[in-house]
Structure formats: C-alpha cells, structure tokens
C-alpha cells in the first residue's frame, strides 16, 4: 500500500520512505529510540494552528470583544500555558493545581476563569491572592464564601454564574453537563439561578459580570449550541428586566467534537465558531441586547488530534474462537478513557503501517486489572512481540487523567515541531513515585 492511500484520523500523521509512520514529519521508531516507551508525542504546530484558528474565527465572526479560554483540564502543563500565551488565549482552570501551573508558566492571571462545583476555601484564597480574572460561581455556598474571603482580603471578585441551560447533548452520560440533573451549576427552570444572582446586589465584595454554560463534550452537532445561545440570551434579558443587571460576559464553554475514528465528522473551528456567532448575533438583535464579550472554552479540540501514545507490544495472546489480546507496556494508567467511557480509538503499528489491517484484536494494558484495556475488537496490522503500537488522537484527557496505579511511572511528553523534538514533561522515575512516602 502506498502512503497516499492511507488516511489517518489526524493530518499530522504520515508515512516516510522507510514505510514508517511519522508525526510532524518525524519517524516514530526514531523517537522511540531516543525517548523509549511508553511515550506521548504531540505536534506543537497543530496545537498552535488550533489556537489561532479559534482565535481568528472568533474575531472574524464576532469581533475583538471575545476570548478563547482553553480548557486546561484537557492537557495542563507548563509548556502548554506557554503556547497559549504566544497566541493570547485565556484558560479555564478547575483547581489550585491548574492555577499553580499557570502561574509557574507566567500566564496572565487576568485571563483565567476559575471553574468547579466545589472549590475549596484554600483555592478561592489562592485565586484571589493571584488576581485571577473571573470566578465561575457554581452554587450559593460558594458565592457567600467568596464574598467573605474577598472582603477579608480587601478585593472584589468578578463573577460569572454557571447555568444549566437544560440542554441534552448527545454524548456519553459521564461527559454530559447541560441538563437539569447535573452536579454543575444553577437551574433555570426552578428559579434557582435568578434568585442567587439577585443576591449579588446585597453582597459588597463580588461583582456580577456574566453567565456561563457548558453543555457537554465531544459534541458534533451545532444545534445544541444554538439552543444554548437562545436560552442564555433569554436569561441575559431576564436578568436585566428583573434585576436591572447588565451582562458583560457570556461564556458558552467548550465541548466541540474531534475525529477519533474515520466515521467521526467534526466541524473545523471556523465552522463551529461561525454557526455559534451567527446565532448569537441574531439572538442579541432579536432581544435588543447589547453585545457581551463572548468566551468559548475548547479543550479537546485544541489538543486531542495533536497527540499519539506509542507503546511496545510485549505479547500476543491468541485464545482460539474467543479473542486475541495484544498487550502493551502502558494502558489505563496513561489512558483511562476506554476503561471509563468505552472511548473509541484508532490503533496502528508504526513500523508496519503500510501493511493491511487484517487482524481484529483487543489491546490490553499491563495493569493487574481485567478492565485495563485500550480497545476491544479493533482492526490492526499483524502484531508480534517487540512491535511498536500507537493509539491515535490521545492529546486530550489522557496525560491529564493519567495515574500511577500499580506504581507505573507516567510516560514523558515530547513535542515535535519543524522536524525537531523536545521533552516538555519528563518521564517519571521510581524516585518520583516514592517521593511522598514516609518510611
Ligand atoms: N469548559 C468547561 C466548564 C468544562 O467542564 C469542559 C470540559 C470544557 C470547557 C472543555 O470541553 P472540551 O472542549 O474539552 O470537550 N474526561 C472526559 C471529558 C470531560 C470534559 C470535562 N469538561 C473525556 O475524556 O472525554
């Protein structure tokens, strides 16, 4: 098979003269020689292009009064914040740890949105101390606490409220967040949201600036977003009519789908943003509302397709009439998404990428746990012990959700760009694993 006949789920992947798979033009076996396995590789240019594409599309379709706030939870490291800074992006943070990482990377704190359904007192203090731009308040207890802490520290916290717009996006139950039965945010239907926002006027140390919603993740359709825009703009009008409060910030969250397998058909950032902005401008016109600043929070769609994970196959166990297990030297510790959500992926043997995928196999991780699988009944070239094996599109929610189960050290993250590679997160060592142990 010639390389031109192969199409991968991500455009950063290719095939070189040696018949090996490449990422960002670099031979994958060569990267493994240098860095070992398991290994996470990310294409920096792809991440940069996605950052620019969202930013430019927002400016084109809505104007300068807009911001792309990358959702840090997708992949949060110091180097990632450096990339975001280069392109003027903001970020969504959800913990003291993510805030600390941003600060350590000299990120502009005024561009951070602090999310979470149960921020601790310590985290709220840390965020106030560091001058975080916006607090996305989830519940009434948080509102009171934030007001008290801000008062004690002589600060005023700018707040948005997390709203459940009552939208049911078609995605996995665990990553669905917009409907009323969700642990996140305030309900519209019950009057909860309006009544809590009304309380702000009596509190001296918080300033109402806007509302936020996030309807779920890995969503391909534009309709749920258009629905969300209608609901949110109606609510902006209600807040003004009933409470006399003007809304300056409208944050519509993230959740834009990416291509994990060939049948996935995601929209480009330009298409996504255009649809969203057209609906928003229309809704604002119809309701005669001044245009708020528009914020979106893509996470997955900025980093997922930039990454791959490379493993070494240790064994191929054929159970006649049952299944074939191809075991790799990583698994749910570096990618828990199959175990958690039954997430689908494409797999390749990078040194045999020109061969047909004649086999149907299950990819097993190395943990002492039957559920430690990366995929069931997937198509693959014929694998043998010693082969390299890649999972594609692992740039989002893999490293950030990784663990040390079975005391497995986390793999390193290597960025490739312009034909060169560099480590941006080191491989964990055994010393790292025991550094907090008290003997
Ligand atoms: N904004 C908020 C408030 C969020 O909660 C999230 C994701 C995002 C933005 C970014 O969504 P994205 O553009 O990345 O879809 N661990 C799951 C995904 C959980 C998403 C949580 N919130 C997974 O691996 O699929």
PDB file of C-alpha atoms in Angstrom, residues 212-423:
ATOM      1  CA  UNK A 212     -21.510  30.624  31.736  1.00  0.00           C
ATOM      2  CA  UNK A 213     -22.709  27.284  30.434  1.00  0.00           C
ATOM      3  CA  UNK A 214     -21.036  24.139  29.159  1.00  0.00           C
ATOM      4  CA  UNK A 215     -23.358  21.589  27.613  1.00  0.00           C
ATOM      5  CA  UNK A 216     -21.048  18.569  27.380  1.00  0.00           C
ATOM      6  CA  UNK A 217     -18.080  17.208  25.499  1.00  0.00           C
ATOM      7  CA  UNK A 218     -17.300  15.509  22.154  1.00  0.00           C
ATOM      8  CA  UNK A 219     -20.393  17.093  20.560  1.00  0.00           C
ATOM      9  CA  UNK A 220     -20.572  17.196  16.755  1.00  0.00           C
ATOM     10  CA  UNK A 221     -23.904  18.934  16.123  1.00  0.00           C
ATOM     11  CA  UNK A 222     -24.295  22.707  16.135  1.00  0.00           C
ATOM     12  CA  UNK A 223     -27.975  22.612  17.176  1.00  0.00           C
ATOM     13  CA  UNK A 224     -27.345  22.108  20.918  1.00  0.00           C
ATOM     14  CA  UNK A 225     -25.066  25.160  20.876  1.00  0.00           C
ATOM     15  CA  UNK A 226     -27.634  27.235  19.007  1.00  0.00           C
ATOM     16  CA  UNK A 227     -30.202  26.129  21.576  1.00  0.00           C
ATOM     17  CA  UNK A 228     -27.815  27.129  24.370  1.00  0.00           C
ATOM     18  CA  UNK A 229     -27.341  30.560  22.800  1.00  0.00           C
ATOM     19  CA  UNK A 230     -31.104  31.117  22.710  1.00  0.00           C
ATOM     20  CA  UNK A 231     -31.554  30.043  26.317  1.00  0.00           C
ATOM     21  CA  UNK A 232     -28.614  32.066  27.578  1.00  0.00           C
ATOM     22  CA  UNK A 233     -29.575  35.255  25.760  1.00  0.00           C
ATOM     23  CA  UNK A 234     -33.147  34.948  27.033  1.00  0.00           C
ATOM     24  CA  UNK A 235     -31.727  34.644  30.506  1.00  0.00           C
ATOM     25  CA  UNK A 236     -29.497  37.689  29.988  1.00  0.00           C
ATOM     26  CA  UNK A 237     -32.657  39.614  29.138  1.00  0.00           C
ATOM     27  CA  UNK A 238     -34.454  38.276  32.202  1.00  0.00           C
ATOM     28  CA  UNK A 239     -31.529  39.243  34.446  1.00  0.00           C
ATOM     29  CA  UNK A 240     -31.714  42.772  33.085  1.00  0.00           C
ATOM     30  CA  UNK A 241     -35.508  43.048  33.160  1.00  0.00           C
ATOM     31  CA  UNK A 242     -35.970  41.576  36.631  1.00  0.00           C
ATOM     32  CA  UNK A 243     -32.759  42.550  38.431  1.00  0.00           C
ATOM     33  CA  UNK A 244     -31.544  45.511  36.375  1.00  0.00           C
ATOM     34  CA  UNK A 245     -28.127  43.883  36.000  1.00  0.00           C
ATOM     35  CA  UNK A 246     -26.189  44.146  32.759  1.00  0.00           C
ATOM     36  CA  UNK A 247     -24.308  41.077  31.492  1.00  0.00           C
ATOM     37  CA  UNK A 248     -20.848  41.856  30.141  1.00  0.00           C
ATOM     38  CA  UNK A 249     -19.505  38.337  29.715  1.00  0.00           C
ATOM     39  CA  UNK A 250     -21.155  35.374  28.017  1.00  0.00           C
ATOM     40  CA  UNK A 251     -19.106  32.198  28.284  1.00  0.00           C
ATOM     41  CA  UNK A 252     -20.516  29.299  26.260  1.00  0.00           C
ATOM     42  CA  UNK A 253     -17.988  26.634  27.332  1.00  0.00           C
ATOM     43  CA  UNK A 254     -16.397  24.063  25.050  1.00  0.00           C
ATOM     44  CA  UNK A 255     -17.182  20.509  24.004  1.00  0.00           C
ATOM     45  CA  UNK A 256     -16.511  20.604  20.259  1.00  0.00           C
ATOM     46  CA  UNK A 257     -16.026  17.076  18.895  1.00  0.00           C
ATOM     47  CA  UNK A 258     -12.899  15.642  17.274  1.00  0.00           C
ATOM     48  CA  UNK A 259     -12.160  12.759  14.929  1.00  0.00           C
ATOM     49  CA  UNK A 260     -11.161   9.671  16.912  1.00  0.00           C
ATOM     50  CA  UNK A 261     -12.266   7.233  14.215  1.00  0.00           C
ATOM     51  CA  UNK A 262     -12.883   7.715  10.477  1.00  0.00           C
ATOM     52  CA  UNK A 263     -16.689   7.925  10.828  1.00  0.00           C
ATOM     53  CA  UNK A 264     -16.433  10.944  13.143  1.00  0.00           C
ATOM     54  CA  UNK A 265     -17.105  14.158  11.265  1.00  0.00           C
ATOM     55  CA  UNK A 266     -16.103  17.130  13.364  1.00  0.00           C
ATOM     56  CA  UNK A 267     -16.516  20.717  12.260  1.00  0.00           C
ATOM     57  CA  UNK A 268     -13.497  22.947  11.804  1.00  0.00           C
ATOM     58  CA  UNK A 269     -13.016  25.718  14.394  1.00  0.00           C
ATOM     59  CA  UNK A 270     -14.098  28.197  11.702  1.00  0.00           C
ATOM     60  CA  UNK A 271     -17.354  26.313  11.025  1.00  0.00           C
ATOM     61  CA  UNK A 272     -18.106  25.838  14.723  1.00  0.00           C
ATOM     62  CA  UNK A 273     -17.464  29.458  15.598  1.00  0.00           C
ATOM     63  CA  UNK A 274     -19.308  30.864  12.591  1.00  0.00           C
ATOM     64  CA  UNK A 275     -22.518  28.983  13.436  1.00  0.00           C
ATOM     65  CA  UNK A 276     -22.303  29.930  17.089  1.00  0.00           C
ATOM     66  CA  UNK A 277     -21.671  33.599  16.380  1.00  0.00           C
ATOM     67  CA  UNK A 278     -24.382  33.889  13.723  1.00  0.00           C
ATOM     68  CA  UNK A 279     -26.926  32.513  16.188  1.00  0.00           C
ATOM     69  CA  UNK A 280     -25.657  34.737  18.968  1.00  0.00           C
ATOM     70  CA  UNK A 281     -25.734  37.918  16.878  1.00  0.00           C
ATOM     71  CA  UNK A 282     -29.249  37.031  15.708  1.00  0.00           C
ATOM     72  CA  UNK A 283     -30.467  36.361  19.251  1.00  0.00           C
ATOM     73  CA  UNK A 284     -28.947  39.578  20.566  1.00  0.00           C
ATOM     74  CA  UNK A 285     -30.590  41.565  17.752  1.00  0.00           C
ATOM     75  CA  UNK A 286     -33.979  39.966  18.304  1.00  0.00           C
ATOM     76  CA  UNK A 287     -33.860  40.621  22.026  1.00  0.00           C
ATOM     77  CA  UNK A 288     -32.396  44.068  21.588  1.00  0.00           C
ATOM     78  CA  UNK A 289     -29.470  43.329  23.880  1.00  0.00           C
ATOM     79  CA  UNK A 290     -26.012  44.954  23.912  1.00  0.00           C
ATOM     80  CA  UNK A 291     -23.307  42.523  22.805  1.00  0.00           C
ATOM     81  CA  UNK A 292     -21.454  40.953  25.738  1.00  0.00           C
ATOM     82  CA  UNK A 293     -17.881  39.695  25.416  1.00  0.00           C
ATOM     83  CA  UNK A 294     -18.063  36.183  24.020  1.00  0.00           C
ATOM     84  CA  UNK A 295     -15.849  33.490  25.534  1.00  0.00           C
ATOM     85  CA  UNK A 296     -15.521  29.892  24.360  1.00  0.00           C
ATOM     86  CA  UNK A 297     -13.587  27.148  26.111  1.00  0.00           C
ATOM     87  CA  UNK A 298     -12.386  24.456  23.700  1.00  0.00           C
ATOM     88  CA  UNK A 299     -10.117  21.875  25.310  1.00  0.00           C
ATOM     89  CA  UNK A 300     -10.214  18.561  23.460  1.00  0.00           C
ATOM     90  CA  UNK A 301     -10.408  20.133  20.003  1.00  0.00           C
ATOM     91  CA  UNK A 302      -7.202  22.097  20.595  1.00  0.00           C
ATOM     92  CA  UNK A 303      -5.016  19.217  21.745  1.00  0.00           C
ATOM     93  CA  UNK A 304      -6.565  15.768  21.125  1.00  0.00           C
ATOM     94  CA  UNK A 305      -5.583  15.309  17.486  1.00  0.00           C
ATOM     95  CA  UNK A 306      -2.105  16.692  18.187  1.00  0.00           C
ATOM     96  CA  UNK A 307      -1.123  13.650  20.241  1.00  0.00           C
ATOM     97  CA  UNK A 308      -0.328   9.976  19.953  1.00  0.00           C
ATOM     98  CA  UNK A 309       0.795   7.413  22.514  1.00  0.00           C
ATOM     99  CA  UNK A 310       3.466   4.917  21.491  1.00  0.00           C
ATOM    100  CA  UNK A 311       3.811   1.570  23.253  1.00  0.00           C
ATOM    101  CA  UNK A 312       5.884  -1.584  22.855  1.00  0.00           C
ATOM    102  CA  UNK A 313       3.962  -4.818  22.354  1.00  0.00           C
ATOM    103  CA  UNK A 314       5.016  -7.432  24.925  1.00  0.00           C
ATOM    104  CA  UNK A 315       2.849 -10.386  23.969  1.00  0.00           C
ATOM    105  CA  UNK A 316       0.150 -11.509  21.585  1.00  0.00           C
ATOM    106  CA  UNK A 317      -2.196 -13.985  23.232  1.00  0.00           C
ATOM    107  CA  UNK A 318      -4.478 -15.855  20.834  1.00  0.00           C
ATOM    108  CA  UNK A 319      -7.465 -17.507  22.521  1.00  0.00           C
ATOM    109  CA  UNK A 320      -8.924 -19.571  19.669  1.00  0.00           C
ATOM    110  CA  UNK A 321     -12.560 -18.778  18.992  1.00  0.00           C
ATOM    111  CA  UNK A 322     -12.567 -16.135  21.717  1.00  0.00           C
ATOM    112  CA  UNK A 323     -10.229 -13.212  21.035  1.00  0.00           C
ATOM    113  CA  UNK A 324      -6.638 -12.102  20.575  1.00  0.00           C
ATOM    114  CA  UNK A 325      -5.077  -9.898  23.223  1.00  0.00           C
ATOM    115  CA  UNK A 326      -2.224  -7.640  22.146  1.00  0.00           C
ATOM    116  CA  UNK A 327      -0.576  -6.452  25.365  1.00  0.00           C
ATOM    117  CA  UNK A 328       1.310  -3.143  25.557  1.00  0.00           C
ATOM    118  CA  UNK A 329       3.605  -1.566  28.145  1.00  0.00           C
ATOM    119  CA  UNK A 330       1.078   1.075  29.248  1.00  0.00           C
ATOM    120  CA  UNK A 331      -2.701   1.165  29.462  1.00  0.00           C
ATOM    121  CA  UNK A 332      -5.346   2.656  31.740  1.00  0.00           C
ATOM    122  CA  UNK A 333      -2.634   4.460  33.704  1.00  0.00           C
ATOM    123  CA  UNK A 334      -1.744   6.680  30.729  1.00  0.00           C
ATOM    124  CA  UNK A 335      -5.150   6.462  29.021  1.00  0.00           C
ATOM    125  CA  UNK A 336      -8.149   5.596  31.197  1.00  0.00           C
ATOM    126  CA  UNK A 337     -10.691   6.703  28.584  1.00  0.00           C
ATOM    127  CA  UNK A 338     -11.611   3.268  27.278  1.00  0.00           C
ATOM    128  CA  UNK A 339     -11.961   1.860  30.787  1.00  0.00           C
ATOM    129  CA  UNK A 340     -14.056   4.853  31.864  1.00  0.00           C
ATOM    130  CA  UNK A 341     -16.192   5.671  28.832  1.00  0.00           C
ATOM    131  CA  UNK A 342     -15.633   2.856  26.338  1.00  0.00           C
ATOM    132  CA  UNK A 343     -13.924   5.556  24.255  1.00  0.00           C
ATOM    133  CA  UNK A 344     -13.088   4.550  20.681  1.00  0.00           C
ATOM    134  CA  UNK A 345      -9.658   4.936  19.100  1.00  0.00           C
ATOM    135  CA  UNK A 346      -7.667   4.011  16.019  1.00  0.00           C
ATOM    136  CA  UNK A 347      -4.513   1.950  16.502  1.00  0.00           C
ATOM    137  CA  UNK A 348      -1.507   1.472  14.208  1.00  0.00           C
ATOM    138  CA  UNK A 349       1.743  -0.467  14.197  1.00  0.00           C
ATOM    139  CA  UNK A 350       4.043   2.378  13.118  1.00  0.00           C
ATOM    140  CA  UNK A 351       6.679   0.083  11.603  1.00  0.00           C
ATOM    141  CA  UNK A 352       4.057  -1.929   9.699  1.00  0.00           C
ATOM    142  CA  UNK A 353       1.793   0.926   8.749  1.00  0.00           C
ATOM    143  CA  UNK A 354       1.948   0.113   5.042  1.00  0.00           C
ATOM    144  CA  UNK A 355       0.533  -3.385   5.665  1.00  0.00           C
ATOM    145  CA  UNK A 356      -3.197  -4.138   5.525  1.00  0.00           C
ATOM    146  CA  UNK A 357      -5.114  -4.240   8.798  1.00  0.00           C
ATOM    147  CA  UNK A 358      -6.049  -7.896   8.516  1.00  0.00           C
ATOM    148  CA  UNK A 359      -6.471  -8.647  12.239  1.00  0.00           C
ATOM    149  CA  UNK A 360      -9.236  -7.980  14.739  1.00  0.00           C
ATOM    150  CA  UNK A 361      -7.684  -7.754  18.186  1.00  0.00           C
ATOM    151  CA  UNK A 362      -8.170  -6.320  21.652  1.00  0.00           C
ATOM    152  CA  UNK A 363      -5.478  -4.056  23.044  1.00  0.00           C
ATOM    153  CA  UNK A 364      -4.650  -4.845  26.664  1.00  0.00           C
ATOM    154  CA  UNK A 365      -2.803  -2.652  29.128  1.00  0.00           C
ATOM    155  CA  UNK A 366      -0.320  -4.013  31.639  1.00  0.00           C
ATOM    156  CA  UNK A 367      -2.153  -3.358  34.907  1.00  0.00           C
ATOM    157  CA  UNK A 368      -3.424  -6.067  37.224  1.00  0.00           C
ATOM    158  CA  UNK A 369      -6.992  -5.284  36.300  1.00  0.00           C
ATOM    159  CA  UNK A 370      -9.154  -7.043  33.681  1.00  0.00           C
ATOM    160  CA  UNK A 371     -10.744  -3.723  32.743  1.00  0.00           C
ATOM    161  CA  UNK A 372      -7.356  -2.317  31.816  1.00  0.00           C
ATOM    162  CA  UNK A 373      -7.974  -2.300  28.071  1.00  0.00           C
ATOM    163  CA  UNK A 374      -7.426   0.334  25.380  1.00  0.00           C
ATOM    164  CA  UNK A 375      -9.850  -1.125  22.848  1.00  0.00           C
ATOM    165  CA  UNK A 376     -11.895  -4.209  22.036  1.00  0.00           C
ATOM    166  CA  UNK A 377     -12.135  -5.822  18.603  1.00  0.00           C
ATOM    167  CA  UNK A 378     -10.187  -3.185  16.731  1.00  0.00           C
ATOM    168  CA  UNK A 379      -8.621  -3.575  13.303  1.00  0.00           C
ATOM    169  CA  UNK A 380      -4.831  -3.816  13.291  1.00  0.00           C
ATOM    170  CA  UNK A 381      -1.894  -4.989  11.204  1.00  0.00           C
ATOM    171  CA  UNK A 382      -0.495  -8.363  12.322  1.00  0.00           C
ATOM    172  CA  UNK A 383       1.286  -7.690  15.619  1.00  0.00           C
ATOM    173  CA  UNK A 384       4.159  -9.554  17.223  1.00  0.00           C
ATOM    174  CA  UNK A 385       6.031  -9.113  20.489  1.00  0.00           C
ATOM    175  CA  UNK A 386       8.540  -6.293  20.079  1.00  0.00           C
ATOM    176  CA  UNK A 387       6.446  -4.238  17.651  1.00  0.00           C
ATOM    177  CA  UNK A 388       5.620  -0.622  18.375  1.00  0.00           C
ATOM    178  CA  UNK A 389       1.913   0.188  18.662  1.00  0.00           C
ATOM    179  CA  UNK A 390       0.306   3.644  18.608  1.00  0.00           C
ATOM    180  CA  UNK A 391      -3.012   4.932  19.828  1.00  0.00           C
ATOM    181  CA  UNK A 392      -4.026   7.974  17.792  1.00  0.00           C
ATOM    182  CA  UNK A 393      -5.579  11.235  18.944  1.00  0.00           C
ATOM    183  CA  UNK A 394      -4.565  10.896  22.597  1.00  0.00           C
ATOM    184  CA  UNK A 395      -3.594  14.533  23.157  1.00  0.00           C
ATOM    185  CA  UNK A 396      -6.626  15.326  25.332  1.00  0.00           C
ATOM    186  CA  UNK A 397      -7.728  13.795  28.631  1.00  0.00           C
ATOM    187  CA  UNK A 398      -5.020  11.118  28.618  1.00  0.00           C
ATOM    188  CA  UNK A 399      -1.959  12.662  30.233  1.00  0.00           C
ATOM    189  CA  UNK A 400      -4.221  14.855  32.370  1.00  0.00           C
ATOM    190  CA  UNK A 401      -6.205  11.815  33.574  1.00  0.00           C
ATOM    191  CA  UNK A 402      -3.230   9.512  33.996  1.00  0.00           C
ATOM    192  CA  UNK A 403      -2.390   7.764  37.263  1.00  0.00           C
ATOM    193  CA  UNK A 404       0.331   5.765  38.980  1.00  0.00           C
ATOM    194  CA  UNK A 405      -1.831   2.685  39.521  1.00  0.00           C
ATOM    195  CA  UNK A 406       0.374  -0.364  40.070  1.00  0.00           C
ATOM    196  CA  UNK A 407       3.167   2.162  40.676  1.00  0.00           C
ATOM    197  CA  UNK A 408       3.676   2.697  36.978  1.00  0.00           C
ATOM    198  CA  UNK A 409       5.594   5.903  36.247  1.00  0.00           C
ATOM    199  CA  UNK A 410       3.884   8.302  33.849  1.00  0.00           C
ATOM    200  CA  UNK A 411       5.388   8.474  30.338  1.00  0.00           C
ATOM    201  CA  UNK A 412       7.166  11.595  29.129  1.00  0.00           C
ATOM    202  CA  UNK A 413       5.524  14.082  26.781  1.00  0.00           C
ATOM    203  CA  UNK A 414       7.602  15.045  23.768  1.00  0.00           C
ATOM    204  CA  UNK A 415       6.677  17.941  21.472  1.00  0.00           C
ATOM    205  CA  UNK A 416       7.682  17.825  17.827  1.00  0.00           C
ATOM    206  CA  UNK A 417       7.991  20.920  15.672  1.00  0.00           C
ATOM    207  CA  UNK A 418       9.892  21.776  12.480  1.00  0.00           C
ATOM    208  CA  UNK A 419      11.491  18.341  12.329  1.00  0.00           C
ATOM    209  CA  UNK A 420      12.855  18.511  15.880  1.00  0.00           C
ATOM    210  CA  UNK A 421      11.663  17.081  19.178  1.00  0.00           C
ATOM    211  CA  UNK A 422      11.959  18.049  22.830  1.00  0.00           C
ATOM    212  CA  UNK A 423      10.742  16.738  26.159  1.00  0.00           C
TER     213      UNK A 423
END
